mmCIF file of C-alpha atoms in Angstrom:
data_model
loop_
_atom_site.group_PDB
_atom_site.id
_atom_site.type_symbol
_atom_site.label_atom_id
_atom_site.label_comp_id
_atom_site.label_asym_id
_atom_site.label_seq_id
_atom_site.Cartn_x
_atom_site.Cartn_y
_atom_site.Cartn_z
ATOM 1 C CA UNK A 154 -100.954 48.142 229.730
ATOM 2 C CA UNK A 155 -99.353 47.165 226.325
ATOM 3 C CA UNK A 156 -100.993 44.733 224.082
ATOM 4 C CA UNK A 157 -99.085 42.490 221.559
ATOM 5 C CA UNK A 158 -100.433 40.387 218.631
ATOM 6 C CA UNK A 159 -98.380 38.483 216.508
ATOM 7 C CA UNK A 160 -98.448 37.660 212.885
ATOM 8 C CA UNK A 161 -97.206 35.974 209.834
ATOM 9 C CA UNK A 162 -96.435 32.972 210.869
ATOM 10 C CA UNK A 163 -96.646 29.858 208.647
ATOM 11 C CA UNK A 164 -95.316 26.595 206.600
ATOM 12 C CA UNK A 165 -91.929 27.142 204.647
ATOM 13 C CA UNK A 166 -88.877 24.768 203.207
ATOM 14 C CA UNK A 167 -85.970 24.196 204.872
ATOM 15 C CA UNK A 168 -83.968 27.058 203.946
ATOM 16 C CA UNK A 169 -86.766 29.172 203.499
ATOM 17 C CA UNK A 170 -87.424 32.664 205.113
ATOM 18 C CA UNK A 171 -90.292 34.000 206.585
ATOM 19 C CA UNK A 172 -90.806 37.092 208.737
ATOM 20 C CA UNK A 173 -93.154 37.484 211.498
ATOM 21 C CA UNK A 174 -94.617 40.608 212.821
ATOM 22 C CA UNK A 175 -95.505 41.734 216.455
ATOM 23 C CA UNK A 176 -98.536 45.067 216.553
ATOM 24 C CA UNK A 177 -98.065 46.705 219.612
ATOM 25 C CA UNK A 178 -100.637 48.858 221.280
ATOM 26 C CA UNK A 179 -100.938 50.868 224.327
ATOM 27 C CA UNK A 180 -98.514 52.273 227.027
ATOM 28 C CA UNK A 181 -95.266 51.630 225.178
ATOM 29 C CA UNK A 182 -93.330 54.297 226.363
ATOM 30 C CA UNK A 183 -89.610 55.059 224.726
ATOM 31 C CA UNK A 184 -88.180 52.557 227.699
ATOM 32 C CA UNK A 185 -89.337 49.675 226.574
ATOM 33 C CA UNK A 186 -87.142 46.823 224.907
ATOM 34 C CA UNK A 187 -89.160 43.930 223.293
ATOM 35 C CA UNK A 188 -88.250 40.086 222.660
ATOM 36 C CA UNK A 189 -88.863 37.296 220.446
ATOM 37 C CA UNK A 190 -89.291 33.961 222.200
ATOM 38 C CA UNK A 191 -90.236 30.372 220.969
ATOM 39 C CA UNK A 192 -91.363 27.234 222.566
ATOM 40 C CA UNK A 193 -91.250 23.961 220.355
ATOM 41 C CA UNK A 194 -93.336 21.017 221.756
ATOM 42 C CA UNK A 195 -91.789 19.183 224.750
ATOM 43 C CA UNK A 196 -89.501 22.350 225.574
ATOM 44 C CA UNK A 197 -88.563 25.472 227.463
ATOM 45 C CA UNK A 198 -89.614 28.597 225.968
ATOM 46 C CA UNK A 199 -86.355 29.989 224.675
ATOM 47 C CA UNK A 200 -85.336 33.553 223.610
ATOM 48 C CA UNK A 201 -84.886 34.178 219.642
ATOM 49 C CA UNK A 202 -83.764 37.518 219.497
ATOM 50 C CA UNK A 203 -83.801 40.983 221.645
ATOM 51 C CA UNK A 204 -83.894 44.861 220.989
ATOM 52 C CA UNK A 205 -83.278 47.009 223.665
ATOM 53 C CA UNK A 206 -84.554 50.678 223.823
ATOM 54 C CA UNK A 207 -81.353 52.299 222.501
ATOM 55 C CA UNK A 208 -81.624 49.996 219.658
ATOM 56 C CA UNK A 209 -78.869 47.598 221.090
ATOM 57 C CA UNK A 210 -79.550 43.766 219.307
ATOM 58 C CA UNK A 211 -78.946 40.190 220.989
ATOM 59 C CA UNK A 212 -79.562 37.201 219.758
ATOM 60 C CA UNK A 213 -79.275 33.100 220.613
ATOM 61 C CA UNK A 214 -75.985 31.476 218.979
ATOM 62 C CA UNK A 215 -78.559 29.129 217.228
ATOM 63 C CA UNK A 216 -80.370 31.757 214.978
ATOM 64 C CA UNK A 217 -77.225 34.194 214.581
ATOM 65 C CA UNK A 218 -76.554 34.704 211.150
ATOM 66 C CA UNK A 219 -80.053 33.863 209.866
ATOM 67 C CA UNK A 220 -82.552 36.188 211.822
ATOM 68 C CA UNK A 221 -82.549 39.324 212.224
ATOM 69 C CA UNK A 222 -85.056 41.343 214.818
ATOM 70 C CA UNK A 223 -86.102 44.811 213.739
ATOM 71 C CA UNK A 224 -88.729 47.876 214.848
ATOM 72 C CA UNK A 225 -90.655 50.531 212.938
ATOM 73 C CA UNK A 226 -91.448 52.388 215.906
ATOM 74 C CA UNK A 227 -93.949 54.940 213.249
ATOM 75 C CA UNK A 228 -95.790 51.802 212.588
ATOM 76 C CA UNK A 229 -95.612 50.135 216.268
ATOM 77 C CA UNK A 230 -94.428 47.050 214.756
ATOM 78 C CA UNK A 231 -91.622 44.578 215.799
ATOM 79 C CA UNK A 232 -90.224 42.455 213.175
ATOM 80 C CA UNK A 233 -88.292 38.849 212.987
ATOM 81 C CA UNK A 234 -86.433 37.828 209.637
ATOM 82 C CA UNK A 235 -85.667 34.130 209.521
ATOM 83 C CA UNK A 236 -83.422 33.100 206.684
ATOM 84 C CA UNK A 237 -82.099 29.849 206.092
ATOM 85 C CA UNK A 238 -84.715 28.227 208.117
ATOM 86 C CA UNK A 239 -84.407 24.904 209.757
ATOM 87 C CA UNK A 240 -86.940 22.368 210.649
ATOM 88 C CA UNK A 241 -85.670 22.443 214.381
ATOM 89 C CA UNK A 242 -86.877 25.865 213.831
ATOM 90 C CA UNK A 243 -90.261 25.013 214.325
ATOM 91 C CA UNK A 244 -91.956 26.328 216.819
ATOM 92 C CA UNK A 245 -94.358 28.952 218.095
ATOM 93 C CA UNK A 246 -92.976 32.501 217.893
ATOM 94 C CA UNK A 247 -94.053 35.011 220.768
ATOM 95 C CA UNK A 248 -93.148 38.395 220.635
ATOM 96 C CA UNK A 249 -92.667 39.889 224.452
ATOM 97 C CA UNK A 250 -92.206 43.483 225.593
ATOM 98 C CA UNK A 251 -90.527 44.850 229.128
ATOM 99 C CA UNK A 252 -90.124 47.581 231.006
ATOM 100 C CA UNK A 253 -88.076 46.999 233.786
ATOM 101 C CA UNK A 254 -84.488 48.818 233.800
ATOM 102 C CA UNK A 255 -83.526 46.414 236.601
ATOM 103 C CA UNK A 256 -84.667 42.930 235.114
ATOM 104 C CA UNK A 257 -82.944 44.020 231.839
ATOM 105 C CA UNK A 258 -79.654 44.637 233.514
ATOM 106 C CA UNK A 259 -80.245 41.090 235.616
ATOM 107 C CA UNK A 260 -81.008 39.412 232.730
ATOM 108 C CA UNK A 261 -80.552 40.798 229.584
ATOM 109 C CA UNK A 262 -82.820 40.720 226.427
ATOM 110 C CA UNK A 263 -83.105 37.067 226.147
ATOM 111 C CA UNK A 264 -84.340 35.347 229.328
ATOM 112 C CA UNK A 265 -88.171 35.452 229.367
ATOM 113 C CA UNK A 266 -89.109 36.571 233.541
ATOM 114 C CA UNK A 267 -87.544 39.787 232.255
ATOM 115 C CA UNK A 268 -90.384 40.577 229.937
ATOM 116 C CA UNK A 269 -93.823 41.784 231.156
ATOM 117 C CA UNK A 270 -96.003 41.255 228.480
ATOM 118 C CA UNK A 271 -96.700 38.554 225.828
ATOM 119 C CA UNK A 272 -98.356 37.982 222.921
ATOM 120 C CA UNK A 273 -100.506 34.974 222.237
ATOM 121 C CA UNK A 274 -98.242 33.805 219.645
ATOM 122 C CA UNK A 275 -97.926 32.392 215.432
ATOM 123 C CA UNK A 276 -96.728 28.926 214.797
ATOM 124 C CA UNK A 277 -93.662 28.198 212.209
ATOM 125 C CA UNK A 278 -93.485 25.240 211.059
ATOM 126 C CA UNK A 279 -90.440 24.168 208.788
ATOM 127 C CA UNK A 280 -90.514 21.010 207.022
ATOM 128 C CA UNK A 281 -87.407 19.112 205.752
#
């Protein structure tokens, strides 16, 4: 069982940066790869950024260039940078962790049935 709790979330300018941080606890063995996902009002949760467990990085053509996912695996800690935030940034932020070698091949890093477990999840909010 892995547990995830995200923080840092909060209000910032358009073209602001904020990072968000993801504590993870319990049975995260060295296979794992881990997500960040975000759901705006009235739409699909969609995924942010990925890390696989060979350190391998995706991310969605909207936030390339401005975040930038990270891991301190002595602290247990996933990271997102935002930079050069937009207000159609807005959203809440889960971080997401997997385990599956077969899912990740299926679907890569970015597609939410292929993670396991989810956090509960910090609201952005980015105001023009």
């Amino acid at each position: 069982q892995v547990q995830l709790v995200e923080s840092g979330g909060g209000s910032v300018q358009a073209g602001g940066s904020l990072r968000v941080s993801c504590a993870t606890s319990g049975d995260t063995g060295s296979s794992y790869y881990m997500g960040w996902f975000r759901e705006a009002p009235g739409k699909e949760r969609e995924g942010v950024a990925g890390i696989d467990s060979d350190g391998s990085l995706d991310y969605a053509d909207s936030v390339k260039g401005r975040f930038t996912i990270s891991q301190d695996s002595a602290k247990n800690t996933l990271y997102l940078l935002m930079n050069s935030l937009k207000p159609e940034d807005t959203a809440m932020y889960y971080c997401a962790a997997g385990e599956s070698p077969f899912l990740r091949k299926l679907m890569g890093l970015l597609r939410a049935p292929a993670y396991k477990y989810w956090g509960q999840g910090t609201q952005v909010t980015v105001s023009s």
